mmCIF file of C-alpha atoms in Angstrom:
data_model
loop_
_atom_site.group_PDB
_atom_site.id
_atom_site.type_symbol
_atom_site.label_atom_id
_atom_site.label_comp_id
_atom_site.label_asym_id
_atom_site.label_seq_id
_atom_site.Cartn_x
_atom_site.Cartn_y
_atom_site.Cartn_z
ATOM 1 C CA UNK A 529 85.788 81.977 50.394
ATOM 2 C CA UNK A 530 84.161 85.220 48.879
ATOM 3 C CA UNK A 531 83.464 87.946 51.572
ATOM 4 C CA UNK A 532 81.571 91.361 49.858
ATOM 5 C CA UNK A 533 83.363 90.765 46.627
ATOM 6 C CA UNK A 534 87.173 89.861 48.256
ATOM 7 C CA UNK A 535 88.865 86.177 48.261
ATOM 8 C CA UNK A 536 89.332 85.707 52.077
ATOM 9 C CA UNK A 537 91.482 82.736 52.871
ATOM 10 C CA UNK A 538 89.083 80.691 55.310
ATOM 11 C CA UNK A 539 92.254 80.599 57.573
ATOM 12 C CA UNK A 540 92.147 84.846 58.157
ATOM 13 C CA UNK A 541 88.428 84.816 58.741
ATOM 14 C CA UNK A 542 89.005 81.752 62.063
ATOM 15 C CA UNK A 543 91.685 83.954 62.959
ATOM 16 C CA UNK A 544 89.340 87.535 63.235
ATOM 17 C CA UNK A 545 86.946 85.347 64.664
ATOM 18 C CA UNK A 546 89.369 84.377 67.409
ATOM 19 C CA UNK A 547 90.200 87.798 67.890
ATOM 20 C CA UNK A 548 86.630 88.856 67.963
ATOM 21 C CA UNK A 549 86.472 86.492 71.093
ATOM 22 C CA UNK A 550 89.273 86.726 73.074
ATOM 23 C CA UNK A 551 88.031 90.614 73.704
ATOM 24 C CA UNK A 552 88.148 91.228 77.488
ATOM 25 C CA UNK A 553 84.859 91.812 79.274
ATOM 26 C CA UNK A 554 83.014 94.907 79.362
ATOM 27 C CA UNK A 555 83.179 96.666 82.639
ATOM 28 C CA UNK A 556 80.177 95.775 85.011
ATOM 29 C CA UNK A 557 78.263 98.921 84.684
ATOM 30 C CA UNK A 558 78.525 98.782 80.863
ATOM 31 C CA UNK A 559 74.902 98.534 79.103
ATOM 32 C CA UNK A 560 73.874 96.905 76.286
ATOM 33 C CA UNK A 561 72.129 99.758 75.371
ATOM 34 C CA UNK A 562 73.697 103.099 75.925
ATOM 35 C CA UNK A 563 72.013 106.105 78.057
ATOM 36 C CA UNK A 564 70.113 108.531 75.620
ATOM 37 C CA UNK A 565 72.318 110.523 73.779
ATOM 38 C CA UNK A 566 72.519 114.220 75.526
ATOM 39 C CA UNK A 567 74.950 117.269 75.515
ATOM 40 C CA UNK A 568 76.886 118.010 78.682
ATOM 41 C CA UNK A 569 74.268 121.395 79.070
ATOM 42 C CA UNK A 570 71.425 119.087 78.954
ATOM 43 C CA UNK A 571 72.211 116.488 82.040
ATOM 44 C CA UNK A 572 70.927 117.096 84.990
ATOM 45 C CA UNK A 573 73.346 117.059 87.601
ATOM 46 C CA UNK A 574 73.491 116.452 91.588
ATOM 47 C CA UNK A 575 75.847 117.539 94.447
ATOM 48 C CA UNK A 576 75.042 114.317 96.889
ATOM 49 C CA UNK A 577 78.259 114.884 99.542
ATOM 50 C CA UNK A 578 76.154 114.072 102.663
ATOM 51 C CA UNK A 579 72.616 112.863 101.968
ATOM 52 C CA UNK A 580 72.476 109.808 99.886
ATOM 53 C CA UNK A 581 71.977 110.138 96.190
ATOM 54 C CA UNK A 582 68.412 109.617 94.789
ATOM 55 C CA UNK A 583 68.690 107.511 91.630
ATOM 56 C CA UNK A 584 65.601 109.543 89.981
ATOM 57 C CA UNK A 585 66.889 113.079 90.532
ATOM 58 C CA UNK A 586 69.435 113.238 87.848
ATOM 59 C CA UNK A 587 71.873 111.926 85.498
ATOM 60 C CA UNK A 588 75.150 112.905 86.970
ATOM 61 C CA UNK A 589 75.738 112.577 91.113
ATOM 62 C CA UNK A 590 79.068 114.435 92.739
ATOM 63 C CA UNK A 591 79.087 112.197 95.463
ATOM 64 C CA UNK A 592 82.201 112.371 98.549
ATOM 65 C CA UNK A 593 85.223 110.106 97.239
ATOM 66 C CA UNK A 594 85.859 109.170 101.058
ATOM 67 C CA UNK A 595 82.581 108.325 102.808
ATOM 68 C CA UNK A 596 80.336 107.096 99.166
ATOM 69 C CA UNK A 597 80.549 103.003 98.998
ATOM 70 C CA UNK A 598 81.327 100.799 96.114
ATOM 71 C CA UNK A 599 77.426 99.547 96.312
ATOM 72 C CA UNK A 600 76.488 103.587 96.130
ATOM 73 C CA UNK A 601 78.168 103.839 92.780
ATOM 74 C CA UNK A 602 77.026 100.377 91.325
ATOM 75 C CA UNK A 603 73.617 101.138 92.237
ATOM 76 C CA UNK A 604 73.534 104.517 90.422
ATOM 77 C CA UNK A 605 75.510 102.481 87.496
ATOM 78 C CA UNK A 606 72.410 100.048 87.106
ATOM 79 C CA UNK A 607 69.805 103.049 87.363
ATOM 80 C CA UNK A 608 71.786 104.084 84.351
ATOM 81 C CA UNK A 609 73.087 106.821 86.227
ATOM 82 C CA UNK A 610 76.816 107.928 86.152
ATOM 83 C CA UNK A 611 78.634 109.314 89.798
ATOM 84 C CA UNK A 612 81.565 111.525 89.944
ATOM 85 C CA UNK A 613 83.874 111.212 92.749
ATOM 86 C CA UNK A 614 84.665 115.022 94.482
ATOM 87 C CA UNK A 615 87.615 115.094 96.186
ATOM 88 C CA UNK A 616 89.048 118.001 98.064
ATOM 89 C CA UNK A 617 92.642 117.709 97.220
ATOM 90 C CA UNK A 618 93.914 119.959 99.972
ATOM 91 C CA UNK A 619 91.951 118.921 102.422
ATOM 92 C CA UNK A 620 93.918 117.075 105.553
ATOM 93 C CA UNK A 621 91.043 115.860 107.505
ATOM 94 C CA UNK A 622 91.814 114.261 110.291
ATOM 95 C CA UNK A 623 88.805 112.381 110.094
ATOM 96 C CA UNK A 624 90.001 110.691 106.738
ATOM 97 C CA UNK A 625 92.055 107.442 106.584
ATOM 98 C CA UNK A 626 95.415 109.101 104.945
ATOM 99 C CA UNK A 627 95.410 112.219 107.496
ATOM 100 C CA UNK A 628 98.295 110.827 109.099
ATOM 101 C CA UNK A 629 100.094 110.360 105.991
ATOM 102 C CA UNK A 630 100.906 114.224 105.236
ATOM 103 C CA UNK A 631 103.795 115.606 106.529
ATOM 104 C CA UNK A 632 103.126 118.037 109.017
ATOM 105 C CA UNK A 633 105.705 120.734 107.668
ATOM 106 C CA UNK A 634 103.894 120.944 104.312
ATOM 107 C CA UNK A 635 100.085 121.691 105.688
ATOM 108 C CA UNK A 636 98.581 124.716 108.076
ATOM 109 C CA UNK A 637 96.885 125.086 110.737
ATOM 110 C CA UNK A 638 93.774 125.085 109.035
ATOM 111 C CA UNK A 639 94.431 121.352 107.943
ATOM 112 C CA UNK A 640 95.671 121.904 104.489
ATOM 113 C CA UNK A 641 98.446 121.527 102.191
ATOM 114 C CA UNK A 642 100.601 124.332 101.732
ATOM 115 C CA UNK A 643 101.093 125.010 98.258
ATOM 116 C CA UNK A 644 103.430 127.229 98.523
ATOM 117 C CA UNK A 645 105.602 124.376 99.937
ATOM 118 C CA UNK A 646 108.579 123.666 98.004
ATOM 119 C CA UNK A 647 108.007 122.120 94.548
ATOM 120 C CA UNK A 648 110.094 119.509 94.452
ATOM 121 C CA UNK A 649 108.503 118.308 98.233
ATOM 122 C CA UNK A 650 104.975 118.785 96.839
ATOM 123 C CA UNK A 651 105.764 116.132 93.706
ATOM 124 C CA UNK A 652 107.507 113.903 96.040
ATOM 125 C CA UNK A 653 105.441 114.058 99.332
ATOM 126 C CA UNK A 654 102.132 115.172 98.500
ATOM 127 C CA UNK A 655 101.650 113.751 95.093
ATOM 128 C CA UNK A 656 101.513 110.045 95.669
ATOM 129 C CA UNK A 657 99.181 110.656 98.733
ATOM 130 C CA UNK A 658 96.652 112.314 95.863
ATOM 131 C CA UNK A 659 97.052 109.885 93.414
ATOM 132 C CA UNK A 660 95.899 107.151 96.000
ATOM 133 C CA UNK A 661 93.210 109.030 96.467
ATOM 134 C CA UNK A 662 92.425 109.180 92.876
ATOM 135 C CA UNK A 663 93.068 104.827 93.195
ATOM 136 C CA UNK A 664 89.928 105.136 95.660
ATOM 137 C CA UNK A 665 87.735 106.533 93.461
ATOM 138 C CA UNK A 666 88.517 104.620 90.848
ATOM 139 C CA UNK A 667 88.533 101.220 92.989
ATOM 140 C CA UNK A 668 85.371 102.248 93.894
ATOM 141 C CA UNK A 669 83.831 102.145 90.253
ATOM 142 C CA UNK A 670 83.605 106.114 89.188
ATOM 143 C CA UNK A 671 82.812 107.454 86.263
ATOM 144 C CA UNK A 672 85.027 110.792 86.422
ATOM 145 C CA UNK A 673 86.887 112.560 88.868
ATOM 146 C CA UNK A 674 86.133 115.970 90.317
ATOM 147 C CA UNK A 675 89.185 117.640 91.842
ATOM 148 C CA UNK A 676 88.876 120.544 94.167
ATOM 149 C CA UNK A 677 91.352 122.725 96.255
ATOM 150 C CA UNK A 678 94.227 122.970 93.705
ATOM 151 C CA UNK A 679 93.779 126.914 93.505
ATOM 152 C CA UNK A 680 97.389 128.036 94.469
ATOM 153 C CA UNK A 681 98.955 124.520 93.521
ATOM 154 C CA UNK A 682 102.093 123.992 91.220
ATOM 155 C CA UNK A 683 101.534 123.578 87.759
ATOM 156 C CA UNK A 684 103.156 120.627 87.480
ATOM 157 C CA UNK A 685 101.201 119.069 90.830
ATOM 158 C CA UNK A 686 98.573 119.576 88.604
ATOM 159 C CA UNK A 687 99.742 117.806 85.581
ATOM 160 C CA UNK A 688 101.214 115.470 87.679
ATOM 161 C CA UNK A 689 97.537 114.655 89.318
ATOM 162 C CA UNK A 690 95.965 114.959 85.771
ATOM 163 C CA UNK A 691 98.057 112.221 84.073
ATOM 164 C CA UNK A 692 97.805 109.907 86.424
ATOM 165 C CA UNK A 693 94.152 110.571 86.759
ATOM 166 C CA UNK A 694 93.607 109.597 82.890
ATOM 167 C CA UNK A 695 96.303 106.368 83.450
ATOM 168 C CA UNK A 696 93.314 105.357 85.450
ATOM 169 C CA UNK A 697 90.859 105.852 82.762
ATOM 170 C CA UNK A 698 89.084 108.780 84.999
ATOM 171 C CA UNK A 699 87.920 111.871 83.308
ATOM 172 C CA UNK A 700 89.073 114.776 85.496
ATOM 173 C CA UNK A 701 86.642 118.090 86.067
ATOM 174 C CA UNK A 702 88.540 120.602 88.420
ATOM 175 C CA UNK A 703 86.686 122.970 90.236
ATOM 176 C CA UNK A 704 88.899 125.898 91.020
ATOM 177 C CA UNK A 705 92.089 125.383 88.828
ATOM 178 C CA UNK A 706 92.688 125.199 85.327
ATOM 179 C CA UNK A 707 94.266 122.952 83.026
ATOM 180 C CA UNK A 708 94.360 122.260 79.438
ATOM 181 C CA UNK A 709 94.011 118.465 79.765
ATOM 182 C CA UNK A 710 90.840 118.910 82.443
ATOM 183 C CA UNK A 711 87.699 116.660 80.675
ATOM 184 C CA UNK A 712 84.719 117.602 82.311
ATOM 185 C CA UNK A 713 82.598 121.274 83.451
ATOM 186 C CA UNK A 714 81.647 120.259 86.739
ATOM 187 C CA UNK A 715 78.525 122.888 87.586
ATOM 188 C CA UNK A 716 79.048 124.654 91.068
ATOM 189 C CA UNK A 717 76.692 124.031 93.897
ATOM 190 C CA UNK A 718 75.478 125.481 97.268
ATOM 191 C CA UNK A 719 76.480 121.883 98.694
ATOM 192 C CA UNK A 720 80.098 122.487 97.505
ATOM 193 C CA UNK A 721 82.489 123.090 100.779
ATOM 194 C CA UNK A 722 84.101 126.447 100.962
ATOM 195 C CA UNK A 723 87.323 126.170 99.256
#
């Protein structure tokens, strides 16, 4: 068989076909068509921590990891909206489901993690109590993952947070620390809890 000028053994071409098939299935808030084509200055962006997002106010919602449901985020995902989970790394909330999961040697009295801790404690104690709450947001069907309240942390917290942040397939933005690997310029808002 001739394919644009080449000999193709009819054997290769039921092969790429097969191939071609046994792709796995696009994520659920995958379009057919993509969202118009825009640079990162031109979205319009929302802080939505407490108030429900509205679907019409912009392209891009920073909406609370914790307290925003699965159905929040598929809804925006069908408006052809994308959501970013915020989550205030430091924070130890009591209100939250893993408060009771930080040791209390390694936070304050103000409720929050001590990053002048030892290192090696932070990596091994504080670290896998982030990255579930990365799991959350990612369980819960986010686009990208804004990370706040790492101002003071460990370098290598950080890394450590944006690795396994991309193992997940979430972009990272972080608010108030820097790192080389960091995907996304989250813009500041009023709505934005003091850090």
């Amino acid at each position: 068989m001739r394919v644009a000028g080449m000999r193709v053994p009819v054997s290769a071409l039921v092969v790429l076909g097969c191939v071609a098939c046994a792709a796995p299935a696009r994520p659920s808030h995958w379009y057919d068509a993509p969202p118009p084509a825009a640079l990162p200055e031109q979205l319009r962006w929302q802080w939505s921590l407490a108030a429900p997002p509205q679907s019409t106010a912009a392209d891009v919602f920073v909406l609370d990891g914790f307290t925003t449901a699965a159905s929040t985020v598929e809804d925006l995902h069908r408006a052809r909206r994308r959501a970013v989970c915020y989550l205030p790394l430091a924070a130890v909330a009591h209100d939250r489901p893993d408060a009771a999961r930080f040791p209390a040697e390694m936070t304050d009295p103000a409720g929050r993690v001590r990053w002048d801790a030892p290192e090696a404690e932070l990596r091994t104690r504080i670290t896998p109590i982030l990255t579930d709450r990365l799991r959350l947001c990612r369980d819960k069907g986010f686009d990208a993952a804004a990370l706040d309240q790492l101002a003071g942390a460990p370098r290598s917290v950080v890394d450590d947070l944006v690795t396994q942040a991309h193992r997940m397939s979430l972009p990272v933005g972080l608010l108030d620390a820097v790192h080389v690997d960091a995907d996304l310029t989250v813009p500041t808002s009023p709505d934005r809890p003091p850090g």
